[in-house]
CSV table of C-alpha atoms in Angstrom, one decimal:
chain,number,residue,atom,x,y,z
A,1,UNK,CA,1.3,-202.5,-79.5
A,2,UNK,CA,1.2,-204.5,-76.6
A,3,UNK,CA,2.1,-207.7,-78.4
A,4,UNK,CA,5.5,-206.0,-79.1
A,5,UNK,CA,5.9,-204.3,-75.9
A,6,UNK,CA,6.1,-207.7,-74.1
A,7,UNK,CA,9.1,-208.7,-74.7
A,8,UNK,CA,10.3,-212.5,-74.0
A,9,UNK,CA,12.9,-213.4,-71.9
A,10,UNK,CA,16.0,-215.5,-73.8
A,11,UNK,CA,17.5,-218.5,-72.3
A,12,UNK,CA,20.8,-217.1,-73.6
A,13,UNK,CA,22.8,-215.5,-71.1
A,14,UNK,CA,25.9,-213.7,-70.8
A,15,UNK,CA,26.9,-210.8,-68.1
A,16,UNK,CA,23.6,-208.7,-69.0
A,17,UNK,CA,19.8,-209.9,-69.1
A,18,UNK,CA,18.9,-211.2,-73.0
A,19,UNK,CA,15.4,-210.5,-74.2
A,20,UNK,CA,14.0,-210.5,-77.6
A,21,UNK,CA,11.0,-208.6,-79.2
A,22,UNK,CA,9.1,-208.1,-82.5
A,23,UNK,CA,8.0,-205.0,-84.5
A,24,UNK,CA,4.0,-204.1,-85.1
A,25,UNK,CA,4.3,-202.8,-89.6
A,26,UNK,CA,4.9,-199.7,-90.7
A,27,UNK,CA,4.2,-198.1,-94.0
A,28,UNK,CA,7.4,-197.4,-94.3
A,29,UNK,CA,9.1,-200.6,-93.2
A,30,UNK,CA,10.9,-199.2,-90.6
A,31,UNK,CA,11.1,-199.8,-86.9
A,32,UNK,CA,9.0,-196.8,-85.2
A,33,UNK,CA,11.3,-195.4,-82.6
A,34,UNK,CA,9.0,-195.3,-80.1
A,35,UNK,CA,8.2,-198.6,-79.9
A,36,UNK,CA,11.8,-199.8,-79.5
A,37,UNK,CA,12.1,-196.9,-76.7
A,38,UNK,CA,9.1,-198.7,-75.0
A,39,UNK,CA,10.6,-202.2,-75.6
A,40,UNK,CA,13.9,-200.8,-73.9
A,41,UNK,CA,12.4,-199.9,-70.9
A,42,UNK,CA,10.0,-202.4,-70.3
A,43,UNK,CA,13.2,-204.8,-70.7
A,44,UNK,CA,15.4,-202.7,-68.1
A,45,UNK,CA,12.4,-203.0,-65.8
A,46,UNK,CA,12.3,-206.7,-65.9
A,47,UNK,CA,15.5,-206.8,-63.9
A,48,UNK,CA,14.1,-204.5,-60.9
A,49,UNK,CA,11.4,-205.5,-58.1
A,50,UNK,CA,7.8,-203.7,-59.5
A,51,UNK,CA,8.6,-201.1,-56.7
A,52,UNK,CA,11.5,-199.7,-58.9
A,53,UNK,CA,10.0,-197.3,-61.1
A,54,UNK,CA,11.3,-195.5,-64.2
A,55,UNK,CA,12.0,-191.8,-63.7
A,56,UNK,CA,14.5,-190.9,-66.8
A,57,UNK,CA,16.0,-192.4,-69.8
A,58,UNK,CA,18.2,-191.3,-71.8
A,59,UNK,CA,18.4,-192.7,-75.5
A,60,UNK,CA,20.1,-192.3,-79.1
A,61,UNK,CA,19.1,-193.8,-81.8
A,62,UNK,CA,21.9,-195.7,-84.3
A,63,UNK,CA,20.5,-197.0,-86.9
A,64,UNK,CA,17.0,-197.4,-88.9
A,65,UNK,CA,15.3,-200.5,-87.6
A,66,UNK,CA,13.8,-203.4,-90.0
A,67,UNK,CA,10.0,-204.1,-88.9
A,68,UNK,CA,10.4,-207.6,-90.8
A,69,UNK,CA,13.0,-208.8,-88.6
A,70,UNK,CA,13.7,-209.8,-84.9
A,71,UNK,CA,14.9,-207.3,-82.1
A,72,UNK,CA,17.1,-208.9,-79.1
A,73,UNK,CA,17.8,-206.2,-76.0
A,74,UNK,CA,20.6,-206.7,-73.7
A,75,UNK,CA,19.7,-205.5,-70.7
A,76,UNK,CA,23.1,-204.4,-68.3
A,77,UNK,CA,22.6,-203.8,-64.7
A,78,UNK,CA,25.1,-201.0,-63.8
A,79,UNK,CA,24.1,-200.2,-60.3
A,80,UNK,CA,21.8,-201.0,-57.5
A,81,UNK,CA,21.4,-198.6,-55.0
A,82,UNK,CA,19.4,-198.3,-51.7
A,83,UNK,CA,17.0,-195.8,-53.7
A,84,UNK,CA,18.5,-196.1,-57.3
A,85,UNK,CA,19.5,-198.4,-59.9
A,86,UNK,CA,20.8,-197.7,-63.5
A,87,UNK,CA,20.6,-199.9,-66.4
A,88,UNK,CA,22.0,-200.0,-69.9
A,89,UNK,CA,19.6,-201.3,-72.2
A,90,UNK,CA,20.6,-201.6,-75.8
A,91,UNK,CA,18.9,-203.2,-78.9
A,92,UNK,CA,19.9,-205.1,-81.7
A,93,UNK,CA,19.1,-207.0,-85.0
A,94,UNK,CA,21.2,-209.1,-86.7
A,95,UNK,CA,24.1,-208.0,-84.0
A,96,UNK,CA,24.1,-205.0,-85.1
A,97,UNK,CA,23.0,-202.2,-82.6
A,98,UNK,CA,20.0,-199.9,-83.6
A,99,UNK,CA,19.6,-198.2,-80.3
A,100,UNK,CA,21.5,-197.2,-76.5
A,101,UNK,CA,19.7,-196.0,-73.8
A,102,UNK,CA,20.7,-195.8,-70.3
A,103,UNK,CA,17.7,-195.3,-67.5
A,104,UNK,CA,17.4,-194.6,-63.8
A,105,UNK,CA,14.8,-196.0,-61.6
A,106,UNK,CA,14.3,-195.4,-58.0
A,107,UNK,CA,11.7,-196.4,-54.9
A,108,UNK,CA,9.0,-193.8,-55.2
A,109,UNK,CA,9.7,-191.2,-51.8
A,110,UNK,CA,7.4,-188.3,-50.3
A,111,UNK,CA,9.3,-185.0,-50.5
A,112,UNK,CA,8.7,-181.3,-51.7
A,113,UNK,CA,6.5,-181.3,-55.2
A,114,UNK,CA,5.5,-178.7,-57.8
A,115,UNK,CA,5.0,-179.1,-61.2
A,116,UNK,CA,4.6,-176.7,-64.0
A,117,UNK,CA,0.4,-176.0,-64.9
A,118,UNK,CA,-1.6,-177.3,-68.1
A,119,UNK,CA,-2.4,-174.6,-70.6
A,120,UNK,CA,-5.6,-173.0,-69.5
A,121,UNK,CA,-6.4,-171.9,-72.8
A,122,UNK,CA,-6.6,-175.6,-74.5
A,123,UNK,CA,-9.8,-177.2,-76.3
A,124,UNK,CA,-11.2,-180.0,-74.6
A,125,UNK,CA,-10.2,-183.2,-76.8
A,126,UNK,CA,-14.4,-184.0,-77.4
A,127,UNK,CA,-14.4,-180.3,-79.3
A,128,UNK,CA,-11.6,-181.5,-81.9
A,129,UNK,CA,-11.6,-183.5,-85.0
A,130,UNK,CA,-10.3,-186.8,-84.7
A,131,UNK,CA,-8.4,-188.6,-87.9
A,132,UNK,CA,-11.9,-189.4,-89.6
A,133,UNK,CA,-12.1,-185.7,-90.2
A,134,UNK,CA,-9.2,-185.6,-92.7
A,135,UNK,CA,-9.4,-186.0,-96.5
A,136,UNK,CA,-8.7,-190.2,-97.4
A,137,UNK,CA,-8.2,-188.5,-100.9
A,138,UNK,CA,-5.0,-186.1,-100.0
A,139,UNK,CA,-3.6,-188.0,-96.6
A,140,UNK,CA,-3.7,-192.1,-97.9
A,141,UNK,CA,-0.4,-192.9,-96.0
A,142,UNK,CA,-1.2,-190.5,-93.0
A,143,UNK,CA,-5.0,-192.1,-92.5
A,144,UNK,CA,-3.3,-195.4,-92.9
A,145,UNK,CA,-0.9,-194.9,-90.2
A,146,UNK,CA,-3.1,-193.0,-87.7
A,147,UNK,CA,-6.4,-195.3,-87.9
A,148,UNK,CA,-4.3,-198.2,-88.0
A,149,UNK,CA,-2.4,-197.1,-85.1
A,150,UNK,CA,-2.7,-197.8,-81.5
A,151,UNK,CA,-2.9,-194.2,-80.4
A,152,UNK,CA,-5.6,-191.7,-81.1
A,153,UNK,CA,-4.6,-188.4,-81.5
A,154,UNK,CA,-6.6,-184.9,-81.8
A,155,UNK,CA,-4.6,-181.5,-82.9
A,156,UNK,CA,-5.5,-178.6,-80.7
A,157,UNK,CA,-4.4,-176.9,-84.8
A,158,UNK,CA,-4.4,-178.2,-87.5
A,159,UNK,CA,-2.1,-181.4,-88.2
A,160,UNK,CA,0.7,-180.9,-90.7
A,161,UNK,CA,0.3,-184.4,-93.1
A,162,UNK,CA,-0.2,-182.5,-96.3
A,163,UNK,CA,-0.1,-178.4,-95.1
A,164,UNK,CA,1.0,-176.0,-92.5
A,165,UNK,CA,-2.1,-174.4,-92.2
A,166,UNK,CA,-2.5,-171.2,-89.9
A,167,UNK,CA,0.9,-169.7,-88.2
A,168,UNK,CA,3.9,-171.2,-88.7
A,169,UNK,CA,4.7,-171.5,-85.0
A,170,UNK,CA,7.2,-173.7,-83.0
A,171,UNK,CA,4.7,-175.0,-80.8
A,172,UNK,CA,1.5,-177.3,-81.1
A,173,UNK,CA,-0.4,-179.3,-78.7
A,174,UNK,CA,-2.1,-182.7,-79.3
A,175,UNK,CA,-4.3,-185.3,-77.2
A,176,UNK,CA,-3.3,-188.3,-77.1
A,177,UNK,CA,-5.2,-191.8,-75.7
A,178,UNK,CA,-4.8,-195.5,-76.1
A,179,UNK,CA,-7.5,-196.6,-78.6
A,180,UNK,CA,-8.4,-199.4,-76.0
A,181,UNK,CA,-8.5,-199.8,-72.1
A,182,UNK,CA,-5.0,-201.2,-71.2
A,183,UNK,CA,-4.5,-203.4,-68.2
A,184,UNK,CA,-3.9,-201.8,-64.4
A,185,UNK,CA,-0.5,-202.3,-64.4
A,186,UNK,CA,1.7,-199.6,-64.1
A,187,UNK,CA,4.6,-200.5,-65.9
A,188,UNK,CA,2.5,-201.0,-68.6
A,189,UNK,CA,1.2,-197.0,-69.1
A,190,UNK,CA,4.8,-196.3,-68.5
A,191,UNK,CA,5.9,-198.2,-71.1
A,192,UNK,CA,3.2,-197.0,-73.3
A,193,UNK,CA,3.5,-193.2,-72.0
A,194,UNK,CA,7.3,-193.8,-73.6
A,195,UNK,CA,6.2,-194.9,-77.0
A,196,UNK,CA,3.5,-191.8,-77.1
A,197,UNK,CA,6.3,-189.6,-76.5
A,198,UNK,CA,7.8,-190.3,-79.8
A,199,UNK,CA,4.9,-189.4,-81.6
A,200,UNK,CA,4.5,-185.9,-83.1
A,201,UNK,CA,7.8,-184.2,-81.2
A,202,UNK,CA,9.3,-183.9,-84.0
A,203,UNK,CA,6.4,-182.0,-85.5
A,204,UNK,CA,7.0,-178.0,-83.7
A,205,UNK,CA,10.2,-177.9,-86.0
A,206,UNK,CA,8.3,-178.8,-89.5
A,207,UNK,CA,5.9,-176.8,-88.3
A,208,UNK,CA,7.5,-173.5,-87.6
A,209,UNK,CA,9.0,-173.8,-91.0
A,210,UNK,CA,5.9,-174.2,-92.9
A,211,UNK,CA,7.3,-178.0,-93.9
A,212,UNK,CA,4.2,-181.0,-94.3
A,213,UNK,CA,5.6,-184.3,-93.9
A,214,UNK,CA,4.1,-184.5,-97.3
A,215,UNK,CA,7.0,-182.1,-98.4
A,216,UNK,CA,8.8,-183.7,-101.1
A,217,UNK,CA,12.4,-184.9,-100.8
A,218,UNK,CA,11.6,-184.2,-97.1
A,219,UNK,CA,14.2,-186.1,-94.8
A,220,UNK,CA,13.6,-186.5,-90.7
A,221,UNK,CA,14.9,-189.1,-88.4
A,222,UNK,CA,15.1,-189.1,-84.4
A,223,UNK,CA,18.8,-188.6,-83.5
A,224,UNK,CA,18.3,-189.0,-79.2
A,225,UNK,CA,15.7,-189.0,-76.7
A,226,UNK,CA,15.1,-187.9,-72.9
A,227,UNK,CA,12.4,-188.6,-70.7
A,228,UNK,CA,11.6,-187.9,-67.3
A,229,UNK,CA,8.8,-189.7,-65.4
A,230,UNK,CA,7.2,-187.1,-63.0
A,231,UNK,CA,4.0,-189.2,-62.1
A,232,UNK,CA,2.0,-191.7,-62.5
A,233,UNK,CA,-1.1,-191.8,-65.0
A,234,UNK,CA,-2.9,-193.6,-67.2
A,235,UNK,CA,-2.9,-193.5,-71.0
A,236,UNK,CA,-5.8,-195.0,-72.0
A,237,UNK,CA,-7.4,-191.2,-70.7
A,238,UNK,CA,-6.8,-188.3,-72.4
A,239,UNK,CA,-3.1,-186.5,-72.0
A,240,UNK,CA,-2.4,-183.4,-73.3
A,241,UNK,CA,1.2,-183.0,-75.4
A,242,UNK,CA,2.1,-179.7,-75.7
A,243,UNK,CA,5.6,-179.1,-78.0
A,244,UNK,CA,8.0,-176.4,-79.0
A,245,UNK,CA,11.1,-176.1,-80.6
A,246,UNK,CA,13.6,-173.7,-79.1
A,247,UNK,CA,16.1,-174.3,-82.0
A,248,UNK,CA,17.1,-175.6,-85.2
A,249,UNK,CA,20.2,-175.3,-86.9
A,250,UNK,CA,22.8,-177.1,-89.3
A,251,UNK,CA,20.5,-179.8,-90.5
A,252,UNK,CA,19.3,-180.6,-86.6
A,253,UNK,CA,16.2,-179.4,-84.6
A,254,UNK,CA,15.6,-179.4,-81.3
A,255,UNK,CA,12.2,-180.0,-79.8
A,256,UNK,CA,10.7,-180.7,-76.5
A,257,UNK,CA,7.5,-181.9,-74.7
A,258,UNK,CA,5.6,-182.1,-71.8
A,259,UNK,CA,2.5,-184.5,-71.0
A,260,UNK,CA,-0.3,-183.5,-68.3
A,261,UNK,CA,-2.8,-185.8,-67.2
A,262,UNK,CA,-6.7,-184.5,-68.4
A,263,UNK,CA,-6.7,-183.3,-64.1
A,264,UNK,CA,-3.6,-181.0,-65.0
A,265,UNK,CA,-0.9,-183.1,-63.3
A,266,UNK,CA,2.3,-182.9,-65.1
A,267,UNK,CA,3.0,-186.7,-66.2
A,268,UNK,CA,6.4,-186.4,-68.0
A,269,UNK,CA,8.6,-184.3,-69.9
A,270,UNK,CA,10.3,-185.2,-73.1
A,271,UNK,CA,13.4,-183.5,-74.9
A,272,UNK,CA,14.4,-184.6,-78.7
A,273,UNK,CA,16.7,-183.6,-81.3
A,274,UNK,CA,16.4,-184.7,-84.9
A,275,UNK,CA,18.0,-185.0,-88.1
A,276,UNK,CA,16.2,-182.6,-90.8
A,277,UNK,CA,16.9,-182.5,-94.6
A,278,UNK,CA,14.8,-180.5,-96.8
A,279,UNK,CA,14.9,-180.2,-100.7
A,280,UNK,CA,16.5,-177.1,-101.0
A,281,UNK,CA,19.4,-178.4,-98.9
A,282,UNK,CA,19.3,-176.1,-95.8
């Protein structure tokens, strides 16, 4: 993950800042989105003093990338402010654009704060099963992915790889960690908070339907992304993700997120809307 996430700069240049990237595999052969949200801010930050920190992005994904081929980002400052600057960052292969996002950053000020609590009423991440719990026999893909991912994860319920099991609700809440310590840098657990946020938020919409990703003829892809950064924390500790979806409709579903710190300190909040096609056409 981190390989990917540290992009090199190109000596090419034009009007906007050239770097290029890689993709870690997926089972699927397709570029994981949140790695190329990761890679796109991690590339906008290059072009900002260390001061400069992300608070939102704003993102929509184009196309399905190819993990077997090369990503460049362009990187277009738009606007330097004495507390703000915006930059277009957008990501290509083969000249062909598989994702836009545009991001603000700003120099971090003291001012009013609040931030909205942690669920009281959440399991501790040590009291949950981890991925070694499920059945190699029914979820081969889903073990594949998960152990041979850089994130661990642990489902307050139950995850949804091959059932829905309990309530079909529009809501779940997972932990989430780095499998390994990650260096101190900051712009590093950003980066990596930004790929974690594109894991599972698509989930509260399968889930309040009853729909495994197991399901066949099952159909889901990430239309656009939000973020906000709140605070700083790091994400090789524990977060908690708790998701709901407020809506779906006409083949889309809405879903969105927020990420506290294992100390209750609101982290980040995440917004999504997705693409859903299910066998019986709906």
């Amino acid at each position: 993950m981190l390989s990917v996430i540290d992009l090199a700069a190109s000596a090419a240049r034009t009007t906007e800042d050239i770097f290029t990237g890689a993709s870690h595999a997926m089972p699927n052969g397709r570029v994981f989105g949140g790695q190329v949200l990761a890679q796109a801010i991690t590339a906008a930050a290059r072009t900002l003093p260390p001061e400069r920190v992300p608070h939102s992005m704003h993102g929509y994904f184009l196309r399905p990338g190819d993990v077997t081929k090369g990503i460049t980002l362009s990187v277009d400052r738009i606007h330097d402010g004495r507390s703000f600057s915006t930059r277009r960052t957008q990501a290509y292969q083969e000249g062909v654009p598989i994702f836009s996002m545009i991001a603000s950053f700003e120099d971090e000020d003291p001012g009013i704060e609040h931030g909205a609590p942690m669920p009281s009423d959440v399991p501790a991440p040590e009291d949950l099963a981890g991925t070694e719990a499920l059945d190699p026999s029914r979820h081969p893909l889903s073990l594949r992915v998960l152990e041979g991912g850089p994130i661990e994860r642990r489902y307050v319920a139950s995850p949804i790889y091959d059932t829905v099991d309990g309530d079909r609700t529009p809501h779940q809440g997972v932990w989430m960690r780095t499998r390994s310590p990650l260096p101190d840098d900051p712009a590093i657990h950003r980066a990596v908070l930004a790929y974690m946020s594109d894991l599972t938020i698509q989930e509260p919409v399968l889930r309040a339907h009853g729909l495994p990703w197991s399901t066949p003829g099952l159909k889901v892809a990430s239309l656009d992304h939000a973020m906000w950064w709140h605070r700083f924390g790091r994400v090789d500790e524990w977060v908690l993700y708790t998701q709901e979806s407020p809506s779906a409709r006409g083949g889309r579903g809405l879903a969105t997120g927020r990420i506290h710190s294992r100390d209750g300190r609101l982290l980040a909040t995440v917004a999504q809307e997705i693409m859903i096609r299910v066998p019986d056409g709906s």
